[in-house]
Backbone as CSV, one residue per row, in Angstrom:
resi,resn,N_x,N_y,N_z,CA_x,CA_y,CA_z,C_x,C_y,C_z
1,UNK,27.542,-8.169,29.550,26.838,-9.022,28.599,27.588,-10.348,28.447
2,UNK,27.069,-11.467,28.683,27.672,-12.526,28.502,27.924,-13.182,27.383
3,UNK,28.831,-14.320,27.054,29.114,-14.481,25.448,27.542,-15.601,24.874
4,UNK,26.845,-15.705,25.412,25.814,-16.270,24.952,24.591,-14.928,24.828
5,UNK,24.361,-13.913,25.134,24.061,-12.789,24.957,24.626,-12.657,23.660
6,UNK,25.701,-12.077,23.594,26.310,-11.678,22.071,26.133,-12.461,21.211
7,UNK,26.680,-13.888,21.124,26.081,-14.526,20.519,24.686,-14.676,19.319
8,UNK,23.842,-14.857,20.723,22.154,-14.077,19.849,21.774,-13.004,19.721
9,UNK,22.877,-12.261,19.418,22.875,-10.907,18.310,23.719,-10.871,17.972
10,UNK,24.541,-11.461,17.248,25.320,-11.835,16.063,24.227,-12.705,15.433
11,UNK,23.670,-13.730,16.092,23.376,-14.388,14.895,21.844,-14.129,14.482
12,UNK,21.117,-12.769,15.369,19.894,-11.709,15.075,20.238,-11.098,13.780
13,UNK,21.262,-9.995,14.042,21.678,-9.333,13.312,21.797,-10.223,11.773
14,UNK,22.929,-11.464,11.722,22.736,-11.699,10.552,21.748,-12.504,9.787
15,UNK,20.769,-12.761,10.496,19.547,-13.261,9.738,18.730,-11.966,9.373
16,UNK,19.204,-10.829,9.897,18.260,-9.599,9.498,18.876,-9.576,8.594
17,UNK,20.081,-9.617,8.207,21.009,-8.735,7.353,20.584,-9.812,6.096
18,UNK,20.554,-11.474,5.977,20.206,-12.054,5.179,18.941,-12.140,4.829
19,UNK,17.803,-11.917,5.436,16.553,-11.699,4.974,16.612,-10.265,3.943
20,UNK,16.768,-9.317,4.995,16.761,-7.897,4.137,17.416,-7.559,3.121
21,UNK,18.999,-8.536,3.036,19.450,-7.385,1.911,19.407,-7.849,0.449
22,UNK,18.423,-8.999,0.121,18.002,-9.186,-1.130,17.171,-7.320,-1.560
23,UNK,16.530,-7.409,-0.985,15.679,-6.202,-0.812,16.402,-4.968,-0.953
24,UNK,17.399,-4.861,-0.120,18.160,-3.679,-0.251,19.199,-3.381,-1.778
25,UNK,19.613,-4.951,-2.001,20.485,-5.376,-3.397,19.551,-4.911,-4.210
26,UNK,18.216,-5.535,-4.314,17.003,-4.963,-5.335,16.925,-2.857,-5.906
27,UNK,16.463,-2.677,-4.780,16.494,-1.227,-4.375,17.962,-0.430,-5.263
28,UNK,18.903,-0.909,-4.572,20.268,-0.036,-4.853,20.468,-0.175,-6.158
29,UNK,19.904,-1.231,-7.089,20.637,-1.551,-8.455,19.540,-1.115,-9.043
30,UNK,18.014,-0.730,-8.860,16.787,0.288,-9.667,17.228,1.507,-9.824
31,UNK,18.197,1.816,-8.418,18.989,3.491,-8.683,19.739,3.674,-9.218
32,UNK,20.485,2.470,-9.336,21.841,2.536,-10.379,21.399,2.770,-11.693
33,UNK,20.399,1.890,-11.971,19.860,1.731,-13.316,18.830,3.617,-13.862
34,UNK,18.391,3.892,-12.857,17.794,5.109,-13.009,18.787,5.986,-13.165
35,UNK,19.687,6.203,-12.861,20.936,7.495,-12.866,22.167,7.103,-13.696
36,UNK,21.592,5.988,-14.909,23.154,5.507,-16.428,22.221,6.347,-17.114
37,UNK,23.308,6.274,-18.448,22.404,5.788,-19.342,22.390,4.766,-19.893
38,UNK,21.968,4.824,-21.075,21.782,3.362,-21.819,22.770,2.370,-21.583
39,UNK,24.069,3.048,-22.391,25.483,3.098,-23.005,25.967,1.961,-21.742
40,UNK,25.710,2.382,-20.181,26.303,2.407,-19.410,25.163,0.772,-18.454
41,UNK,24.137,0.954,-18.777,23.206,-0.001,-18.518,23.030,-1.305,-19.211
42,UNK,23.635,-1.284,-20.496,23.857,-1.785,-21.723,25.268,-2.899,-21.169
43,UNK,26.145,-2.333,-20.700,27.855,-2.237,-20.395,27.810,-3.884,-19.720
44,UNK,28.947,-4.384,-20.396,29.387,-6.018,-19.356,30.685,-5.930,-19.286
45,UNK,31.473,-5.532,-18.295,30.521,-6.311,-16.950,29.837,-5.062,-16.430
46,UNK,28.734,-5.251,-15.708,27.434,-4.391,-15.250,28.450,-3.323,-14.615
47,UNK,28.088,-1.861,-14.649,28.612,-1.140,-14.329,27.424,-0.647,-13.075
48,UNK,27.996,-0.471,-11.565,26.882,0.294,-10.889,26.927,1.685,-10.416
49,UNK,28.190,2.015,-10.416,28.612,3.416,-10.020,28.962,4.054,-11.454
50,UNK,28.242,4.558,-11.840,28.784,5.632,-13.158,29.643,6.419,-12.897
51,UNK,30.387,7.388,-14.304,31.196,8.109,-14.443,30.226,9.523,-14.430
52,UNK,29.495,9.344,-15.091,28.439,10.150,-15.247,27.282,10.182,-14.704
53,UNK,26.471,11.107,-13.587,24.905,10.271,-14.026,23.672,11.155,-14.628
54,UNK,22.781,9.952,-15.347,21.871,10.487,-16.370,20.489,11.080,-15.139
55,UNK,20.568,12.411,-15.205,19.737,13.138,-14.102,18.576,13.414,-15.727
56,UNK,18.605,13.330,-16.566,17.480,13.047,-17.827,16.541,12.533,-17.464
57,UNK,17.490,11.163,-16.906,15.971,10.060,-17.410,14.778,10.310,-16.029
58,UNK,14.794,11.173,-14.800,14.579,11.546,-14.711,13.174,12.535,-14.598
59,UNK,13.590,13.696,-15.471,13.504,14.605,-16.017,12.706,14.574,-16.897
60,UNK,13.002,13.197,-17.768,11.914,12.884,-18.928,10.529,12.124,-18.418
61,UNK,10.839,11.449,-16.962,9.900,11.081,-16.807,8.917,11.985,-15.968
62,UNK,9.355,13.184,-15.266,8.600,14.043,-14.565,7.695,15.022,-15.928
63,UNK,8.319,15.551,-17.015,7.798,16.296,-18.221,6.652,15.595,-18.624
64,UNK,6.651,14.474,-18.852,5.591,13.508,-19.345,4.084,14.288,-18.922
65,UNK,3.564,14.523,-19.694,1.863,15.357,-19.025,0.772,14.061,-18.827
66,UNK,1.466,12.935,-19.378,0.801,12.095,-18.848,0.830,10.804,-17.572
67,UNK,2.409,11.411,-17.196,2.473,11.112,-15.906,1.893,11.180,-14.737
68,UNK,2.012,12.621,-14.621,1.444,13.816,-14.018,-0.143,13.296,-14.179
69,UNK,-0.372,13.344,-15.074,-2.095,13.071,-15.155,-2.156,11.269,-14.496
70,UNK,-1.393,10.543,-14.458,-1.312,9.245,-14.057,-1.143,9.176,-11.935
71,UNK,-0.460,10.123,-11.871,-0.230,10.249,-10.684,-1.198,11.081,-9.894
72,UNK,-1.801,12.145,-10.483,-2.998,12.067,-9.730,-4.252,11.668,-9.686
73,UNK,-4.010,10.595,-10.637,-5.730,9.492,-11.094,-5.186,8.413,-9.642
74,UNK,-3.871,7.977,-9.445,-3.435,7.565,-8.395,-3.724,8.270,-6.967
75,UNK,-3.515,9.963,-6.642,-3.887,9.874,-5.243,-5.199,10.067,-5.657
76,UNK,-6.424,10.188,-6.432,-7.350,10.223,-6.753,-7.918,8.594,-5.720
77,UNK,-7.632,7.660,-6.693,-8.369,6.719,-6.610,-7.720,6.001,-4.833
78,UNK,-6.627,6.009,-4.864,-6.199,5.676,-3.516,-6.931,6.216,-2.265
79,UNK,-7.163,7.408,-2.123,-7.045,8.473,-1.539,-8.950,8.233,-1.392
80,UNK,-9.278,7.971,-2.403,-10.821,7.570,-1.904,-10.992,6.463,-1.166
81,UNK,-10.673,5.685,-2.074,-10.558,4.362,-1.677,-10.475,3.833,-0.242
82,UNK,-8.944,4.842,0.033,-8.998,4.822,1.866,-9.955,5.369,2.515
83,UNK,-10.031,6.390,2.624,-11.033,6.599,3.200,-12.481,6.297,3.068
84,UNK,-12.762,5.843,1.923,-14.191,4.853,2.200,-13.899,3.845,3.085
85,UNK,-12.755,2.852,2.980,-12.710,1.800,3.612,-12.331,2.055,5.063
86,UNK,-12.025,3.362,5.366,-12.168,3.099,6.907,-13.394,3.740,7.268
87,UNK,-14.087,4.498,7.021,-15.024,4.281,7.324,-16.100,3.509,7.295
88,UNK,-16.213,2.339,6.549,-16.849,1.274,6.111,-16.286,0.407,7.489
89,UNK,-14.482,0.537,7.644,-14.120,-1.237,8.377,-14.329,-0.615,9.763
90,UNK,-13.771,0.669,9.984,-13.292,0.750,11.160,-14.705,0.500,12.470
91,UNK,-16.064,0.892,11.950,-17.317,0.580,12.816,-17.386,-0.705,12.526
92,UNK,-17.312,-1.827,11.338,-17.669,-2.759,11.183,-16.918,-3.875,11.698
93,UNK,-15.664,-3.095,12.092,-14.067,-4.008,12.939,-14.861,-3.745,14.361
94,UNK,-15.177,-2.468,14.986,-15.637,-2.618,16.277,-17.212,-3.391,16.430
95,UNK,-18.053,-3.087,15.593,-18.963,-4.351,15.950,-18.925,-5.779,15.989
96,UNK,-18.006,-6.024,14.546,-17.790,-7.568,15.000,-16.659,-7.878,16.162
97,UNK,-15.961,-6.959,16.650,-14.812,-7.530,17.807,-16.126,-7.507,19.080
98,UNK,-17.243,-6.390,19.121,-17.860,-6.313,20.199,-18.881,-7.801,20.582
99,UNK,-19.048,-8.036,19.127,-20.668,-9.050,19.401,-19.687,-10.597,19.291
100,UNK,-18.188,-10.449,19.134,-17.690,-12.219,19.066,-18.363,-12.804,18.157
101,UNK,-18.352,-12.148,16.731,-19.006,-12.072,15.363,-17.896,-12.974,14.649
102,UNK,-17.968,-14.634,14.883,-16.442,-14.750,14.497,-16.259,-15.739,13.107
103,UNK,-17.926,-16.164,13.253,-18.034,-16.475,11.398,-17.892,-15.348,11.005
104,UNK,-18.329,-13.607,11.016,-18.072,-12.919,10.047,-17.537,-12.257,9.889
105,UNK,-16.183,-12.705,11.010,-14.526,-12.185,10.920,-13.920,-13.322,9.683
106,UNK,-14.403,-15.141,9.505,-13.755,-15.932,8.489,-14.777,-15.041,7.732
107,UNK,-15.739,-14.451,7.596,-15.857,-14.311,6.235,-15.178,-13.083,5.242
108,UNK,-13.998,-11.777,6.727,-13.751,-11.023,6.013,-12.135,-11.919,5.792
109,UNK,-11.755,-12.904,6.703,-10.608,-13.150,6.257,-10.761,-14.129,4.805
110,UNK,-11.525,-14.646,4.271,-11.687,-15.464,3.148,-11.828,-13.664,2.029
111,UNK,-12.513,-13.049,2.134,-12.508,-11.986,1.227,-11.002,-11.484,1.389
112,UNK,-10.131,-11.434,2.302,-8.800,-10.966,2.446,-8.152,-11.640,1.440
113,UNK,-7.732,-12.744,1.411,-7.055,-13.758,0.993,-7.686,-14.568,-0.327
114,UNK,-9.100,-14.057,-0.511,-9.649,-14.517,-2.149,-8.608,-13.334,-3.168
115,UNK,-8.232,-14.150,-4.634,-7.735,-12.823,-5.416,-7.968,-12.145,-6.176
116,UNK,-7.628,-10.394,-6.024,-8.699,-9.523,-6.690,-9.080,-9.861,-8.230
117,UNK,-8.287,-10.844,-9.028,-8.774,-11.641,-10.211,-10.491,-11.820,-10.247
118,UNK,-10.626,-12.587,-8.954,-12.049,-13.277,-8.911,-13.022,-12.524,-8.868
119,UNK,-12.791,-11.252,-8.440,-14.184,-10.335,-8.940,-13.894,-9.310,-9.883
120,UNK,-12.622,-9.393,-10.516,-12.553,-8.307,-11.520,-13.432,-8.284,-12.753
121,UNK,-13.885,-10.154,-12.881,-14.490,-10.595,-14.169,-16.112,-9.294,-14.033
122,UNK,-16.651,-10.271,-12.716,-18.327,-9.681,-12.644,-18.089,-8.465,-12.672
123,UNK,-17.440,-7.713,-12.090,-17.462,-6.126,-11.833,-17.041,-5.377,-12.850
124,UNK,-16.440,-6.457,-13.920,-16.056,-5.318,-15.384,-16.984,-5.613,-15.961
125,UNK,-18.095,-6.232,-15.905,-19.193,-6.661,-16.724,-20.260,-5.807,-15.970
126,UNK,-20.474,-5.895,-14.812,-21.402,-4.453,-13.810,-20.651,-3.054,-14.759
127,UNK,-19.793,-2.828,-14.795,-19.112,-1.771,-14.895,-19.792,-1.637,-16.666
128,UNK,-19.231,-1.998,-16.883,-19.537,-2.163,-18.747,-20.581,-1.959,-18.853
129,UNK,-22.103,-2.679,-18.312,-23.345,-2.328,-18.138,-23.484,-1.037,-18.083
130,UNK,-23.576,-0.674,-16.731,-23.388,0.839,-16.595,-22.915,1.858,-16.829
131,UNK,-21.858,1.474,-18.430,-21.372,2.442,-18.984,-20.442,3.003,-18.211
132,UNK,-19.714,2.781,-16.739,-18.225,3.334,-16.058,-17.082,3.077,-16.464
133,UNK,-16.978,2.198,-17.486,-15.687,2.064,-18.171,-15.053,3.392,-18.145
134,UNK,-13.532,3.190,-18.117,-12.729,4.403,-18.721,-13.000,5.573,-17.507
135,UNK,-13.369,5.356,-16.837,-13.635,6.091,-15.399,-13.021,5.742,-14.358
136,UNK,-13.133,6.809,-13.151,-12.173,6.596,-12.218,-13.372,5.683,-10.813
137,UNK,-14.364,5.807,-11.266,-15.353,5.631,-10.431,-15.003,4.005,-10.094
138,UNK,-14.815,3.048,-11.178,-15.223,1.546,-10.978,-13.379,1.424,-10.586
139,UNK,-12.661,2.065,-10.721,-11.556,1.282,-9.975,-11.350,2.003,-7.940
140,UNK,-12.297,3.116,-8.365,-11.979,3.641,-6.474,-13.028,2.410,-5.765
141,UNK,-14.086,1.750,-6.529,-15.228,1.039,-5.730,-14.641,-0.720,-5.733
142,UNK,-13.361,-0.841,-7.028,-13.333,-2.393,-7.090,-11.723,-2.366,-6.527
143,UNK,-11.789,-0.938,-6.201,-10.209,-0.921,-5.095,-10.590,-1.575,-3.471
144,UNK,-11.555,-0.869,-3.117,-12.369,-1.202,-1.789,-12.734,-2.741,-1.626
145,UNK,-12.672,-3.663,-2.581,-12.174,-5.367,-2.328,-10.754,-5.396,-1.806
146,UNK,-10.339,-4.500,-2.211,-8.621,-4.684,-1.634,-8.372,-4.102,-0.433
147,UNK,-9.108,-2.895,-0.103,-8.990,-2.129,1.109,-10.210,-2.273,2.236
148,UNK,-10.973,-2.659,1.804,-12.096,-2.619,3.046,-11.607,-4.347,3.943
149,UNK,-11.730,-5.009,3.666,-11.372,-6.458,4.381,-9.867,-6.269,5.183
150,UNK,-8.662,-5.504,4.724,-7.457,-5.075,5.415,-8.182,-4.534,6.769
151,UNK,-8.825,-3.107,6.249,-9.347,-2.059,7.563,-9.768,-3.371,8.736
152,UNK,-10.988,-3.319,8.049,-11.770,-4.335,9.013,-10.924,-5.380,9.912
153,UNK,-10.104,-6.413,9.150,-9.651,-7.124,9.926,-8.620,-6.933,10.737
154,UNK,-8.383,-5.796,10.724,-7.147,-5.024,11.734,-7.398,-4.728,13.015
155,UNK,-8.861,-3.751,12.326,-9.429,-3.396,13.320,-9.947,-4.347,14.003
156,UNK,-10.218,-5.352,13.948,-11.354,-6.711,14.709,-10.237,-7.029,15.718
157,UNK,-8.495,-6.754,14.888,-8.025,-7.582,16.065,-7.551,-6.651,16.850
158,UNK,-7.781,-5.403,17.025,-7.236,-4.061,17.526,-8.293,-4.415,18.519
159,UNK,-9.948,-3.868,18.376,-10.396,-3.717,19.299,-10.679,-4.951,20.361
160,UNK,-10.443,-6.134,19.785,-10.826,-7.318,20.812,-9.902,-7.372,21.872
161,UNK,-8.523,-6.419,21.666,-7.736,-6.364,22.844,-7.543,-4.951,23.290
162,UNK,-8.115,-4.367,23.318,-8.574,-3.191,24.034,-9.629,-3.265,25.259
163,UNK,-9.256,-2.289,26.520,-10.117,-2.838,27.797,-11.233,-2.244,27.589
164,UNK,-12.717,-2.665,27.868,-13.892,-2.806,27.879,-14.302,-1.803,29.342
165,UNK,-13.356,-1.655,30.193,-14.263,-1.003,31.201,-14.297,0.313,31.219
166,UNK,-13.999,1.288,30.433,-14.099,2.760,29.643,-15.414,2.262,29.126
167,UNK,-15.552,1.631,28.189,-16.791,1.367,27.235,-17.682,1.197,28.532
168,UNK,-17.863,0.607,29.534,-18.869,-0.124,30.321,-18.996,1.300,30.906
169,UNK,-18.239,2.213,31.783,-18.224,3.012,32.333,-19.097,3.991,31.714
170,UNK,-18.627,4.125,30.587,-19.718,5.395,29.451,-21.277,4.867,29.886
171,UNK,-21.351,3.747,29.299,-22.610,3.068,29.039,-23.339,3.233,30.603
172,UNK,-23.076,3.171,31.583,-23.185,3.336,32.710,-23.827,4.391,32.768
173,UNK,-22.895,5.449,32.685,-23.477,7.001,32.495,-24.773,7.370,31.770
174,UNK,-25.065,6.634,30.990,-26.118,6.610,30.108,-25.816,7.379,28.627
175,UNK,-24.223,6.674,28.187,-24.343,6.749,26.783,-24.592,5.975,25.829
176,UNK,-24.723,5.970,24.606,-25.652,5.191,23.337,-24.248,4.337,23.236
177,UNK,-24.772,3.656,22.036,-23.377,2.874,21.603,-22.788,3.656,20.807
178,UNK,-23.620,4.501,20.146,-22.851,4.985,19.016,-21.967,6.406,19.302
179,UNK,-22.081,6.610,21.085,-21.241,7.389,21.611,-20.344,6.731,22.337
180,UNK,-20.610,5.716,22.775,-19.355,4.998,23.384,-18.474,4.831,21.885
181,UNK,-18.787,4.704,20.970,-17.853,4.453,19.412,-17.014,5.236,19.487
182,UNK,-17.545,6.476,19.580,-17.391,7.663,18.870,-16.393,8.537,19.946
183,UNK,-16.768,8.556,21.019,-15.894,9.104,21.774,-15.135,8.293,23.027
184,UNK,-15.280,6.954,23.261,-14.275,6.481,24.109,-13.431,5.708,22.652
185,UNK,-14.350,4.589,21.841,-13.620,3.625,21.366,-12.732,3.891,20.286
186,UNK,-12.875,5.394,19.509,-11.816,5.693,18.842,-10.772,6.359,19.072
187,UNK,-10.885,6.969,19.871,-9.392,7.936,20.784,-8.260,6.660,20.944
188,UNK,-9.360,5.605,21.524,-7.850,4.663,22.174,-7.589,3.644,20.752
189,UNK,-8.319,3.969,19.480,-7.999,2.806,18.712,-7.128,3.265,17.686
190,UNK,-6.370,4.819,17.784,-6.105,5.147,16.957,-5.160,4.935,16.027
191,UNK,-3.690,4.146,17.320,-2.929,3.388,16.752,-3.224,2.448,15.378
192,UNK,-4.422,1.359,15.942,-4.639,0.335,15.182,-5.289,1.483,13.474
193,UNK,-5.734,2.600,13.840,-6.489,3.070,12.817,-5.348,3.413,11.380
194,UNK,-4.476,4.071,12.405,-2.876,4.387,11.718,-2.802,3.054,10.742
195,UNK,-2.231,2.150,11.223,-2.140,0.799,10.272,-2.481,0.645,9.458
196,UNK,-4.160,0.799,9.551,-5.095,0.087,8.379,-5.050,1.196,7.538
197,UNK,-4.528,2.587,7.713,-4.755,3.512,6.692,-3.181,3.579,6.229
198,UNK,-2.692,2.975,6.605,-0.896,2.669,5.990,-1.080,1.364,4.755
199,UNK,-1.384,0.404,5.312,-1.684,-0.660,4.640,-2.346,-0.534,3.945
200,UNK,-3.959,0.261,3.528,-4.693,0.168,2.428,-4.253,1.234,1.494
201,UNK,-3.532,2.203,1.673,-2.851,3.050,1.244,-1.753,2.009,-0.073
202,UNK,-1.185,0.931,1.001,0.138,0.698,-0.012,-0.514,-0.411,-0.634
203,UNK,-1.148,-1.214,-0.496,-2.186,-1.905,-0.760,-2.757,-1.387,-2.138
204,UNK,-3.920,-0.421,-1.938,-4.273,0.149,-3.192,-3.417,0.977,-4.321
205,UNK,-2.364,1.933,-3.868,-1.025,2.213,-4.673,-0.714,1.574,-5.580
206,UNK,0.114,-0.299,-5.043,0.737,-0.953,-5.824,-0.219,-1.335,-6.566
207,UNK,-1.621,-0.912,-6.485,-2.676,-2.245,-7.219,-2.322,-1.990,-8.513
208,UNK,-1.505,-3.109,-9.940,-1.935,-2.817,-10.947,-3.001,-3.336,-11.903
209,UNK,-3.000,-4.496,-11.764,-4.475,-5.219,-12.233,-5.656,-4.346,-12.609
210,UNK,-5.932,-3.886,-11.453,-7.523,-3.006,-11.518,-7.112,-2.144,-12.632
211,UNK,-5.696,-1.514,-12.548,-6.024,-0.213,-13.417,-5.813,-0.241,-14.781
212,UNK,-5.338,-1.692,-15.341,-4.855,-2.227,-16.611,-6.337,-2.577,-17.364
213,UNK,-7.180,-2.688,-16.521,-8.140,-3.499,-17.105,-9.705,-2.438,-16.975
214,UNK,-9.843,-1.704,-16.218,-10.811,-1.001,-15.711,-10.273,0.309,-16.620
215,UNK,-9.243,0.885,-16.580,-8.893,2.277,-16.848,-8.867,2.904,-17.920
216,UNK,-9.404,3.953,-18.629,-9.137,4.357,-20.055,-7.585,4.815,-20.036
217,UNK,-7.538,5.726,-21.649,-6.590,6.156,-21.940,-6.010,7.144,-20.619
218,UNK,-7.197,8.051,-20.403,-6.585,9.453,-19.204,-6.625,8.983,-18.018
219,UNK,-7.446,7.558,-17.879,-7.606,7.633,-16.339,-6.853,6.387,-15.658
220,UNK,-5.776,6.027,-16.499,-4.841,5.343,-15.736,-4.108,5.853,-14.515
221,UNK,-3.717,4.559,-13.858,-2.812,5.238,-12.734,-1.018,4.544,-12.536
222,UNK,-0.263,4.897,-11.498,0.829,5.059,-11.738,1.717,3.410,-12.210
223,UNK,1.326,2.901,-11.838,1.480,1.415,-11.710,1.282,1.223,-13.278
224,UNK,0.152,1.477,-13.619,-0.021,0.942,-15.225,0.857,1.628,-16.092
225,UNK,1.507,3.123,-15.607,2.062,4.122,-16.311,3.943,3.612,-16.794
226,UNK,3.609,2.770,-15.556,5.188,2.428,-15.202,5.046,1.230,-16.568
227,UNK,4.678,0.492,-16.681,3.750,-0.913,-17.595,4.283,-0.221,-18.977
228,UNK,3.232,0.969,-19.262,3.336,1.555,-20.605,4.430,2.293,-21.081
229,UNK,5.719,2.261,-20.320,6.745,2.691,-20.437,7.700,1.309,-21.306
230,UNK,7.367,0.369,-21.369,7.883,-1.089,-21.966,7.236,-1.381,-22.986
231,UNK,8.395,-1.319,-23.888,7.850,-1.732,-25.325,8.298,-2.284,-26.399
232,UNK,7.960,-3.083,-27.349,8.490,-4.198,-28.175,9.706,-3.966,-29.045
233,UNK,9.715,-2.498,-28.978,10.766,-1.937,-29.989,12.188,-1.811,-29.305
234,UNK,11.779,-0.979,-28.258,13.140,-0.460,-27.311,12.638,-0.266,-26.007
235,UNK,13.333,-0.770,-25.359,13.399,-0.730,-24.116,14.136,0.138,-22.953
236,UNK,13.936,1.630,-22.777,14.983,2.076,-22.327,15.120,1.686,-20.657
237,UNK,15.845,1.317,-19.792,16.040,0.883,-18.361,16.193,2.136,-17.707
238,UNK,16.819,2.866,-18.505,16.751,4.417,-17.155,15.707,4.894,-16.948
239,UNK,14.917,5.452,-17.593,13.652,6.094,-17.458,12.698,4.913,-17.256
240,UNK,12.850,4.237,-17.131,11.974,2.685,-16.890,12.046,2.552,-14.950
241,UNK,13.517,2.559,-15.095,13.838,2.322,-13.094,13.366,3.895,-12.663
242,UNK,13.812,5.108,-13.324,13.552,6.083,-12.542,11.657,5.916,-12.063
243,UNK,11.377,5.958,-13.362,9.730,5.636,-13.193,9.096,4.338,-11.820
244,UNK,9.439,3.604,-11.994,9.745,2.630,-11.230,9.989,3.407,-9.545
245,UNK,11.315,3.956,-9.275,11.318,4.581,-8.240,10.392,5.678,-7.831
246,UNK,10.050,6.456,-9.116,9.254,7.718,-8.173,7.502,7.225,-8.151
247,UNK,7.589,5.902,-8.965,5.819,5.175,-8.029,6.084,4.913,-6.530
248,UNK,6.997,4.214,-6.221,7.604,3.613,-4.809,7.556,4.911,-3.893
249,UNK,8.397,5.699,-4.168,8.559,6.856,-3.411,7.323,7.156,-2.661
250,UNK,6.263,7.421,-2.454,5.352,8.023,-1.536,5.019,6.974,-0.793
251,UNK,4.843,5.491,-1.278,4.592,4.867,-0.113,5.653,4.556,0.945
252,UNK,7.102,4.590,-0.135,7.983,4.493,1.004,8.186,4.919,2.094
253,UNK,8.214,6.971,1.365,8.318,7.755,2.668,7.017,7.685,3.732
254,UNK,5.946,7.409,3.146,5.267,7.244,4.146,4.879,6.172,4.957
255,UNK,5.990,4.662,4.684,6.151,3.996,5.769,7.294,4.792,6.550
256,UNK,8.034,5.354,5.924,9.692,5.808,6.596,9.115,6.618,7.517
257,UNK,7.903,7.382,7.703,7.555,8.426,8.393,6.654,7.952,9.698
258,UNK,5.585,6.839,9.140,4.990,6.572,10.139,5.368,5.324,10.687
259,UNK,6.504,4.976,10.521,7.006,3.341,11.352,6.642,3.552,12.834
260,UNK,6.727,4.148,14.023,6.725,4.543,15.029,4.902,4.098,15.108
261,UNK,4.163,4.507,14.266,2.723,4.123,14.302,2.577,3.063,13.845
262,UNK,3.061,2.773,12.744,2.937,1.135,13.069,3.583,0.383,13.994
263,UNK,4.627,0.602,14.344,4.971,-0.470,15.710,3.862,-0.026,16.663
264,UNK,3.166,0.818,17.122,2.666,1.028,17.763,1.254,0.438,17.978
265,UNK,0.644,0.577,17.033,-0.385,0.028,16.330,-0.453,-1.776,16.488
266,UNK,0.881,-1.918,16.219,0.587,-3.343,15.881,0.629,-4.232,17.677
267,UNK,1.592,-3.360,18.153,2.177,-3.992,19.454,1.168,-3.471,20.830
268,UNK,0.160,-2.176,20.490,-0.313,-1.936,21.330,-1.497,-2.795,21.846
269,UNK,-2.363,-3.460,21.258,-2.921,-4.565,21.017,-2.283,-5.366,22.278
270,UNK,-1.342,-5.743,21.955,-0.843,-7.166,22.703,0.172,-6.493,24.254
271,UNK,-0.406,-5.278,24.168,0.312,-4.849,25.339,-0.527,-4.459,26.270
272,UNK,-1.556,-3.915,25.990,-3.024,-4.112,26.679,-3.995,-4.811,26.835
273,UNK,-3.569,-6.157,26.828,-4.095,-7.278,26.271,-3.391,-7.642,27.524
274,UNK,-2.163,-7.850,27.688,-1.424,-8.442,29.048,-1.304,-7.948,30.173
């Protein structure tokens, strides 16, 4: 390896290391703060390694029955959510990549990038009409602004670089389109499918907006739960960060689990493409 080789990985490495470890600094000091207690969270100069740690706070936040009820209004509404939206993007990503539909690829990237603010107004007023307030119904349908335009536009750019002569070959044979879909064009798209169900996953998770404003008393979800843990009187930080961490936790592990599909996903595209 030559010294200009090493070089540009030394100076790879430390732009990774300076991008990332705000992130990692973030992370390590929510755990610190989750495993004091007060006494110790309270403490100047900041203490990060305890003498003790508070495995309570915790504890207090798993007991909560309305956690528990918060966390599964969460895979509730997520958990629909995704899967409406891929089935909604993932045919509607392969028709518009097929027909070079490319005004109504800007029109899902303008719905991508509009913010979910701008339709929360009309849709709590639809919602209110129809009496869905306080239901889980109007945040799994005004989640799908957040998740259907991800799917879709993933998929648009998944299948436009995928090879066409499988598809031609079927069609040849004398299959429909909606069997060339179904059995050539999703086997090979599955990578890209992985993605969009990673992303609308963490996507709809973190959403808290929708659920602050749409959600009753029971049918909040975890994000808002974390919210209602802060309050004017006292503020406790342990059970605040632990809470904090165990929302994070599932999407984490389930980037930690499927990274391999997303690199895959993202890079396979541009590798069959060349």
């Amino acid at each position: 390896m030559t010294p200009k080789q090493i070089s540009g990985k030394i100076g790879l490495w430390f732009a990774v290391l300076v991008i990332v470890s705000p992130a990692i600094l973030f992370f390590l000091w929510m755990l610190s703060l989750s495993l004091k207690f007060e006494v110790d969270n309270a403490a100047y100069p900041p203490v990060f390694i305890p003498e003790h740690f508070a495995w309570k706070n915790y504890a207090d936040v798993l007991s909560s029955n309305r956690f528990v009820t918060y966390f599964f209004n969460s895979l509730i509404v997520t958990g629909s959510a995704t899967v409406l939206a891929l089935m909604v993007g993932v045919p509607a990503g392969y028709g518009i990549a097929r027909m070079a539909a490319h005004k109504s690829a800007i029109v899902i990237l303008i719905a991508r990038i509009t913010p979910g603010l701008s339709y929360l107004i009309p849709l709590f007023l639809l919602f209110q009409w129809l009496g869905l307030l306080g239901t889980l119904v109007p945040q799994i349908i005004i989640h799908l602004v957040v998740t259907v335009p991800i799917v879709i536009w993933i998929m648009i750019g998944y299948f436009e670089t995928t090879p066409m002569e499988l598809e031609e070959a079927a069609l040849i044979d004398g299959a429909g389109r909606w069997q060339v879909f179904r059995h050539v064009a999703l086997p090979i798209a599955k990578p890209g499918i992985a993605v969009a169900f990673i992303l609308a996953v963490i996507f709809s998770w973190n959403n808290f907006v929708f659920g602050i404003v749409l959600a009753g008393r029971e049918t909040r979800t975890l994000p808002v739960a974390v919210y209602n843990m802060i309050s004017f009187d006292q503020l406790s930080w342990g059970p605040l960060a632990a809470a904090a961490l165990i929302v994070t936790l599932p999407v984490l592990l389930l980037t930690v689990f499927a990274q391999r599909q997303i690199v895959a996903g993202l890079t396979a595209g541009a590798v069959k493409g060349g």
